[in-house]
GROMACS .gro file of C-alpha atoms in nm:
model
  211
    1MET     CA    1   0.000   0.000   0.000
    2SER     CA    2   0.120   0.349  -0.074
    3GLY     CA    3   0.232   0.580   0.205
    4SER     CA    4  -0.040   0.833   0.125
    5PHE     CA    5  -0.307   0.560   0.149
    6VAL     CA    6  -0.174   0.440   0.485
    7ASN     CA    7  -0.164   0.799   0.611
    8ALA     CA    8  -0.523   0.849   0.499
    9LEU     CA    9  -0.629   0.540   0.694
   10LEU     CA   10  -0.440   0.658   1.002
   11ALA     CA   11  -0.595   1.003   0.973
   12LYS     CA   12  -0.942   0.852   0.958
   13ALA     CA   13  -0.873   0.615   1.247
   14THR     CA   14  -0.746   0.895   1.472
   15SER     CA   15  -1.010   1.145   1.358
   16PRO     CA   16  -1.182   1.181   1.699
   17LEU     CA   17  -0.850   1.276   1.858
   18TRP     CA   18  -0.714   1.521   1.600
   19SER     CA   19  -1.058   1.667   1.527
   20SER     CA   20  -1.085   1.762   1.893
   21ARG     CA   21  -0.741   1.924   1.884
   22TYR     CA   22  -0.832   2.102   1.560
   23ARG     CA   23  -1.148   2.246   1.714
   24LYS     CA   24  -0.968   2.362   2.029
   25ALA     CA   25  -0.687   2.516   1.823
   26GLY     CA   26  -0.946   2.699   1.615
   27GLU     CA   27  -1.107   2.842   1.927
   28LEU     CA   28  -0.770   2.952   2.067
   29SER     CA   29  -0.656   3.108   1.739
   30ALA     CA   30  -0.984   3.302   1.718
   31ALA     CA   31  -0.926   3.440   2.067
   32ARG     CA   32  -0.574   3.547   1.968
   33THR     CA   33  -0.664   3.706   1.636
   34VAL     CA   34  -0.605   4.076   1.575
   35PRO     CA   35  -0.887   4.190   1.343
   36PHE     CA   36  -0.748   4.279   1.001
   37ALA     CA   37  -0.931   4.611   0.977
   38GLY     CA   38  -0.932   4.696   1.346
   39GLU     CA   39  -1.292   4.601   1.426
   40GLY     CA   40  -1.349   4.474   1.777
   41ASN     CA   41  -1.376   4.100   1.844
   42GLY     CA   42  -1.469   4.109   2.212
   43ASN     CA   43  -1.127   3.987   2.328
   44THR     CA   44  -0.960   4.227   2.570
   45ALA     CA   45  -0.625   4.048   2.531
   46VAL     CA   46  -0.607   4.184   2.177
   47VAL     CA   47  -0.605   4.545   2.062
   48PRO     CA   48  -0.917   4.756   2.120
   49ALA     CA   49  -1.102   4.878   1.813
   50GLU     CA   50  -0.987   5.237   1.854
   51ARG     CA   51  -0.623   5.130   1.819
   52PRO     CA   52  -0.611   4.919   1.501
   53ALA     CA   53  -0.237   4.982   1.461
   54ALA     CA   54  -0.141   4.845   1.804
   55LEU     CA   55   0.027   4.510   1.855
   56PRO     CA   56  -0.093   4.270   2.128
   57GLU     CA   57   0.070   4.350   2.461
   58GLY     CA   58   0.426   4.222   2.484
   59VAL     CA   59   0.457   4.150   2.111
   60THR     CA   60   0.747   4.303   1.918
   61HIS     CA   61   0.801   4.056   1.631
   62ILE     CA   62   0.579   3.977   1.332
   63LEU     CA   63   0.613   3.668   1.111
   64LEU     CA   64   0.527   3.700   0.742
   65ARG     CA   65   0.586   3.392   0.529
   66GLN     CA   66   0.672   3.424   0.163
   67GLU     CA   67   0.396   3.178   0.073
   68VAL     CA   68   0.130   3.394   0.242
   69ALA     CA   69   0.236   3.703   0.047
   70GLU     CA   70   0.250   3.511  -0.280
   71GLU     CA   71  -0.105   3.384  -0.233
   72LEU     CA   72  -0.225   3.742  -0.256
   73ASP     CA   73  -0.200   3.976  -0.551
   74GLY     CA   74  -0.314   4.322  -0.653
   75GLY     CA   75  -0.538   4.498  -0.402
   76PRO     CA   76  -0.529   4.238  -0.120
   77LEU     CA   77  -0.148   4.231  -0.115
   78GLN     CA   78  -0.134   4.610  -0.123
   79GLU     CA   79  -0.382   4.623   0.165
   80LEU     CA   80  -0.175   4.381   0.373
   81THR     CA   81   0.147   4.570   0.291
   82GLU     CA   82  -0.006   4.896   0.408
   83ARG     CA   83  -0.135   4.737   0.729
   84LEU     CA   84   0.205   4.589   0.809
   85GLY     CA   85   0.374   4.919   0.730
   86THR     CA   86   0.142   5.094   0.976
   87LEU     CA   87   0.207   4.833   1.246
   88VAL     CA   88   0.584   4.865   1.210
   89ARG     CA   89   0.586   5.245   1.198
   90GLU     CA   90   0.355   5.294   1.494
   91ASN     CA   91   0.513   5.031   1.719
   92SER     CA   92   0.866   5.140   1.794
   93GLY     CA   93   1.120   4.859   1.796
   94SER     CA   94   0.895   4.613   1.615
   95VAL     CA   95   1.054   4.367   1.371
   96LEU     CA   96   0.896   4.212   1.062
   97VAL     CA   97   1.051   3.870   1.000
   98LEU     CA   98   1.027   3.747   0.638
   99SER     CA   99   1.042   3.368   0.614
  100GLY     CA  100   1.082   3.151   0.305
  101THR     CA  101   1.341   3.065   0.042
  102GLU     CA  102   1.642   3.289  -0.014
  103GLU     CA  103   1.512   3.413  -0.350
  104GLY     CA  104   1.153   3.454  -0.233
  105VAL     CA  105   1.248   3.638   0.084
  106SER     CA  106   1.472   3.871  -0.115
  107ARG     CA  107   1.182   3.963  -0.347
  108LEU     CA  108   0.947   4.016  -0.054
  109HIS     CA  109   1.206   4.224   0.130
  110GLN     CA  110   1.250   4.447  -0.172
  111ARG     CA  111   0.876   4.494  -0.214
  112LEU     CA  112   0.824   4.592   0.148
  113ALA     CA  113   1.123   4.827   0.147
  114LEU     CA  114   0.990   4.999  -0.166
  115ALA     CA  115   0.656   5.034   0.013
  116GLY     CA  116   0.828   5.242   0.278
  117ILE     CA  117   0.900   4.992   0.554
  118SER     CA  118   1.236   5.070   0.713
  119GLU     CA  119   1.524   4.832   0.647
  120VAL     CA  120   1.596   4.840   1.020
  121SER     CA  121   1.255   4.680   1.082
  122LEU     CA  122   1.302   4.396   0.831
  123LYS     CA  123   1.471   4.066   0.918
  124ASP     CA  124   1.520   3.791   0.658
  125ASP     CA  125   1.490   3.420   0.738
  126ASP     CA  126   1.575   3.206   0.435
  127ARG     CA  127   1.543   2.881   0.630
  128GLY     CA  128   1.166   2.896   0.638
  129GLY     CA  129   0.911   2.791   0.380
  130GLY     CA  130   0.604   2.592   0.474
  131LEU     CA  131   0.416   2.674   0.792
  132PHE     CA  132   0.586   2.413   1.013
  133ARG     CA  133   0.932   2.481   0.873
  134SER     CA  134   0.898   2.855   0.932
  135LEU     CA  135   0.785   2.800   1.292
  136VAL     CA  136   1.073   2.559   1.358
  137SER     CA  137   1.316   2.814   1.214
  138TRP     CA  138   1.162   3.078   1.440
  139GLN     CA  139   1.216   2.854   1.740
  140ASN     CA  140   1.572   2.764   1.636
  141GLN     CA  141   1.665   3.133   1.612
  142ARG     CA  142   1.533   3.186   1.965
  143LEU     CA  143   1.305   3.464   1.849
  144PRO     CA  144   1.037   3.576   2.100
  145ALA     CA  145   0.792   3.299   2.185
  146LYS     CA  146   0.510   3.553   2.185
  147PHE     CA  147   0.470   3.703   1.840
  148LEU     CA  148   0.221   3.804   1.571
  149CYS     CA  149   0.184   3.558   1.284
  150VAL     CA  150   0.039   3.677   0.952
  151GLU     CA  151  -0.146   3.381   0.805
  152LYS     CA  152  -0.427   3.288   0.569
  153PRO     CA  153  -0.752   3.265   0.770
  154VAL     CA  154  -0.811   2.898   0.685
  155ARG     CA  155  -0.470   2.804   0.831
  156LEU     CA  156  -0.500   2.982   1.167
  157ALA     CA  157  -0.601   2.672   1.365
  158ARG     CA  158  -0.309   2.467   1.233
  159ALA     CA  159  -0.064   2.754   1.288
  160CYS     CA  160  -0.187   2.789   1.646
  161TRP     CA  161  -0.158   2.416   1.721
  162LEU     CA  162   0.187   2.384   1.564
  163GLY     CA  163   0.310   2.692   1.749
  164GLU     CA  164   0.183   2.558   2.080
  165THR     CA  165   0.351   2.219   2.026
  166LEU     CA  166   0.680   2.406   1.974
  167GLY     CA  167   0.639   2.604   2.294
  168LEU     CA  168   0.543   2.926   2.114
  169GLU     CA  169   0.256   3.166   2.183
  170PRO     CA  170   0.147   3.302   1.845
  171PHE     CA  171  -0.112   3.575   1.798
  172PHE     CA  172  -0.259   3.618   1.453
  173LEU     CA  173  -0.327   3.875   1.185
  174PRO     CA  174  -0.535   3.732   0.898
  175SER     CA  175  -0.370   3.796   0.562
  176GLU     CA  176  -0.706   3.888   0.410
  177SER     CA  177  -0.985   4.112   0.532
  178GLY     CA  178  -1.265   3.917   0.364
  179GLY     CA  179  -1.355   3.687   0.080
  180ALA     CA  180  -1.517   3.716  -0.259
  181ALA     CA  181  -1.887   3.642  -0.296
  182GLY     CA  182  -2.049   3.388  -0.525
  183LEU     CA  183  -2.078   3.015  -0.574
  184ALA     CA  184  -1.725   2.975  -0.710
  185ALA     CA  185  -1.577   3.151  -0.407
  186GLU     CA  186  -1.784   2.941  -0.168
  187ALA     CA  187  -1.678   2.619  -0.344
  188ARG     CA  188  -1.315   2.727  -0.316
  189ARG     CA  189  -1.358   2.807   0.054
  190ILE     CA  190  -1.507   2.461   0.123
  191ARG     CA  191  -1.227   2.291  -0.075
  192GLU     CA  192  -0.958   2.489   0.109
  193LEU     CA  193  -1.112   2.406   0.446
  194GLN     CA  194  -1.112   2.034   0.363
  195GLU     CA  195  -0.753   2.050   0.242
  196GLU     CA  196  -0.654   2.234   0.558
  197ARG     CA  197  -0.820   1.974   0.781
  198GLU     CA  198  -0.627   1.704   0.595
  199ALA     CA  199  -0.303   1.899   0.639
  200PHE     CA  200  -0.374   1.936   1.011
  201ALA     CA  201  -0.433   1.560   1.038
  202MET     CA  202  -0.100   1.488   0.869
  203ASP     CA  203   0.086   1.734   1.093
  204PHE     CA  204  -0.081   1.578   1.396
  205LEU     CA  205   0.018   1.225   1.293
  206GLN     CA  206   0.375   1.327   1.217
  207ARG     CA  207   0.416   1.507   1.549
  208MET     CA  208   0.244   1.238   1.759
  209PHE     CA  209   0.365   0.919   1.588
  210HIS     CA  210   0.676   1.035   1.400
  211ILE     CA  211   0.557   0.894   1.068
   0.00000   0.00000   0.00000
């Protein structure tokens, strides 16, 4: 039997366990999410609505993965760039860590610098890439355990769970403020959610059973 087939069987067999972890991680990530546009979410641990450019208390570092930026284009990427620029400018001493491949991080660094973000506030990490790899690299560099992670909304639960298993305390800024309307967009959202649940199951199995 192929490895992917065996993994699928294991994922199904352990579904009650990882589904529970997935749900709890989703609840925790929601509580730690900084609203993209600054609207209130009822969580006093995160910034109040009147201060949309504030970072969560005690947070100085922000993680932006190359993959997250590349998933956006046009207006959404410009919107995220402007939001990050505001966060860095209005929070003295904050650091925006760019994680991915050497070439990808270099392109992202250049884009953000051209957008007006100070070079002093940018830190490159070319040992990152996928979500887990970037978090491991963060841990290996001994960067602050409490930080703000920019991530696609559908991946927040997995990012939260992986961060917690590594001894980190990530807060979250969704990479997008909203989604497109229509049947095609809804079908894509459902497909992405299913793919993300499968990815969470695989991460869970690998971390728990070292497969």
